[in-house]
CSV table of C-alpha atoms in Angstrom, one decimal:
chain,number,residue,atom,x,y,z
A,1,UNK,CA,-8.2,23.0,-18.1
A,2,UNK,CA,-7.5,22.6,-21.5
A,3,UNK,CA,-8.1,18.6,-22.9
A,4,UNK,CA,-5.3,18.8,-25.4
A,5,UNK,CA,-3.2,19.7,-22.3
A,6,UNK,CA,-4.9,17.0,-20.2
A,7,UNK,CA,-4.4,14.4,-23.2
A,8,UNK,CA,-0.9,15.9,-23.1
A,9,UNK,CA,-0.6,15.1,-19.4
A,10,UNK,CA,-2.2,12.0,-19.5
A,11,UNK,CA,0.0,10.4,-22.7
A,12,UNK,CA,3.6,12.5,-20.8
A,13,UNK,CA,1.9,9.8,-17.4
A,14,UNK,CA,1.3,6.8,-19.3
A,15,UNK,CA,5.0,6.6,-21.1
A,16,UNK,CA,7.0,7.4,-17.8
A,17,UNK,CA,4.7,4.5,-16.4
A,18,UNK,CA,5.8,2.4,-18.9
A,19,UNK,CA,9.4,3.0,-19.1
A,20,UNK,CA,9.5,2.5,-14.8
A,21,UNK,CA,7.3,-1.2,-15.8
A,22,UNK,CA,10.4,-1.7,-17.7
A,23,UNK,CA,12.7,-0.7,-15.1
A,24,UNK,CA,11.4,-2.4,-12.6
A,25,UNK,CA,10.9,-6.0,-14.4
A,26,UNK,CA,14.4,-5.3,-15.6
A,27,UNK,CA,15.6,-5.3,-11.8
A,28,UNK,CA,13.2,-8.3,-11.0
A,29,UNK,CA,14.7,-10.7,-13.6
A,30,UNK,CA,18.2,-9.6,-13.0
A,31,UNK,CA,18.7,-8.6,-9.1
A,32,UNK,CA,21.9,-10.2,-7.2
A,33,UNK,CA,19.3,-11.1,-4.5
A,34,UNK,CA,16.2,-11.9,-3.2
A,35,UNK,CA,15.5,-8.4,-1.2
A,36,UNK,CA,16.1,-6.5,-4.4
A,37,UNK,CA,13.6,-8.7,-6.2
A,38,UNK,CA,11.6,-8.4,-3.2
A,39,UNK,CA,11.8,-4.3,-3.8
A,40,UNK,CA,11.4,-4.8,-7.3
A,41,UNK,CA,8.1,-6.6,-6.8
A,42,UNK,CA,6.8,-3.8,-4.3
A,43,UNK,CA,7.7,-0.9,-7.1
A,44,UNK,CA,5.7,-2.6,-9.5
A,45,UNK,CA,2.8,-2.9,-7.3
A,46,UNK,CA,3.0,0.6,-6.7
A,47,UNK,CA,3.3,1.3,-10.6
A,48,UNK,CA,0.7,-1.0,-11.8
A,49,UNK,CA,-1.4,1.6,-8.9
A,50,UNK,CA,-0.6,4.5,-10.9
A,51,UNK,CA,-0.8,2.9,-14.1
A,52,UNK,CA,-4.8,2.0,-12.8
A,53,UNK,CA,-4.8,5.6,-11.6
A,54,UNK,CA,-4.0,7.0,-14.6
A,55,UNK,CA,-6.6,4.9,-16.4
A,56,UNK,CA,-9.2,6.3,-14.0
A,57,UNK,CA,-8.1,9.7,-14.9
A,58,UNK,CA,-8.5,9.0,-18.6
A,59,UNK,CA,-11.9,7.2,-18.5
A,60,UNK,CA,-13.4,9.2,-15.9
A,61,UNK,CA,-14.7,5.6,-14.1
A,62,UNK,CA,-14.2,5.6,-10.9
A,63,UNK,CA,-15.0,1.5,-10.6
A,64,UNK,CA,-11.7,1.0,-10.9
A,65,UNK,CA,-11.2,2.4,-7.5
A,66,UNK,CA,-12.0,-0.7,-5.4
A,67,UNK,CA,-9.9,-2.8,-7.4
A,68,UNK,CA,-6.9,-0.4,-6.2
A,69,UNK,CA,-7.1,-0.9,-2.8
A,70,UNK,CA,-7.4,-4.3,-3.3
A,71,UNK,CA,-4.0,-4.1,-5.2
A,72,UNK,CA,-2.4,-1.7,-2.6
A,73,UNK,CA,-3.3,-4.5,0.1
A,74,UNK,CA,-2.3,-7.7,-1.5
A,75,UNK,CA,1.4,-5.9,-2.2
A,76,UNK,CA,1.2,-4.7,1.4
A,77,UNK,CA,0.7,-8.4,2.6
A,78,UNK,CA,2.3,-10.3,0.1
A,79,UNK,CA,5.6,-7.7,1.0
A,80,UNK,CA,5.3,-8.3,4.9
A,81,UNK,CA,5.1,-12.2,4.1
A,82,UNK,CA,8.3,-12.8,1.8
A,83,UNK,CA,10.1,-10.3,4.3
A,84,UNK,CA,8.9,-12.4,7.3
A,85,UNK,CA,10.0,-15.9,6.0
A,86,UNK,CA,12.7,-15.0,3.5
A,87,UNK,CA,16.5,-16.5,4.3
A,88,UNK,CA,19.5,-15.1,4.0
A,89,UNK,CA,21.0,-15.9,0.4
A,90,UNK,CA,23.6,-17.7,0.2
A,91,UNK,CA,27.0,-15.5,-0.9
């Protein structure tokens, strides 16, 4: 593969990350309720996962791996926990 087209790939990744981070807080901060924070939370979790994925694939260091299955369970668990004991909002 070429690296200009990898560096190509790899910037193209990086801004569409950025622009869903922006999103997403955008719908945390202003959701009508608590379940579409709640969602909001769970896609940045998954973004920050492909934000530290696309680091790996930039610097070619693979420590980072362990640290993103930490990530992917403490969003698994922390989304099964608000879910569990959230109330309904009031209207």
């Amino acid at each position: 593969m070429d690296p200009s087209l990898y560096n190509i790939g790899l910037t193209v990744a990086a801004v569409l990350i950025t622009v869903s981070f922006l999103i997403t807080t955008w719908r945390i901060i202003v959701g009508p309720n608590s379940l579409d924070r709640l969602v909001g939370m769970d896609g940045f979790v998954a973004m920050f996962q492909c934000a530290m994925a696309t680091y790996i694939c930039y610097s070619l260091n693979t420590t980072v791996v362990n640290a993103m299955l930490v990530v992917a369970l403490l969003g698994f668990i922390s989304t099964v926990a608000v879910t569990r004991y959230r109330r309904r909002d009031v209207q």
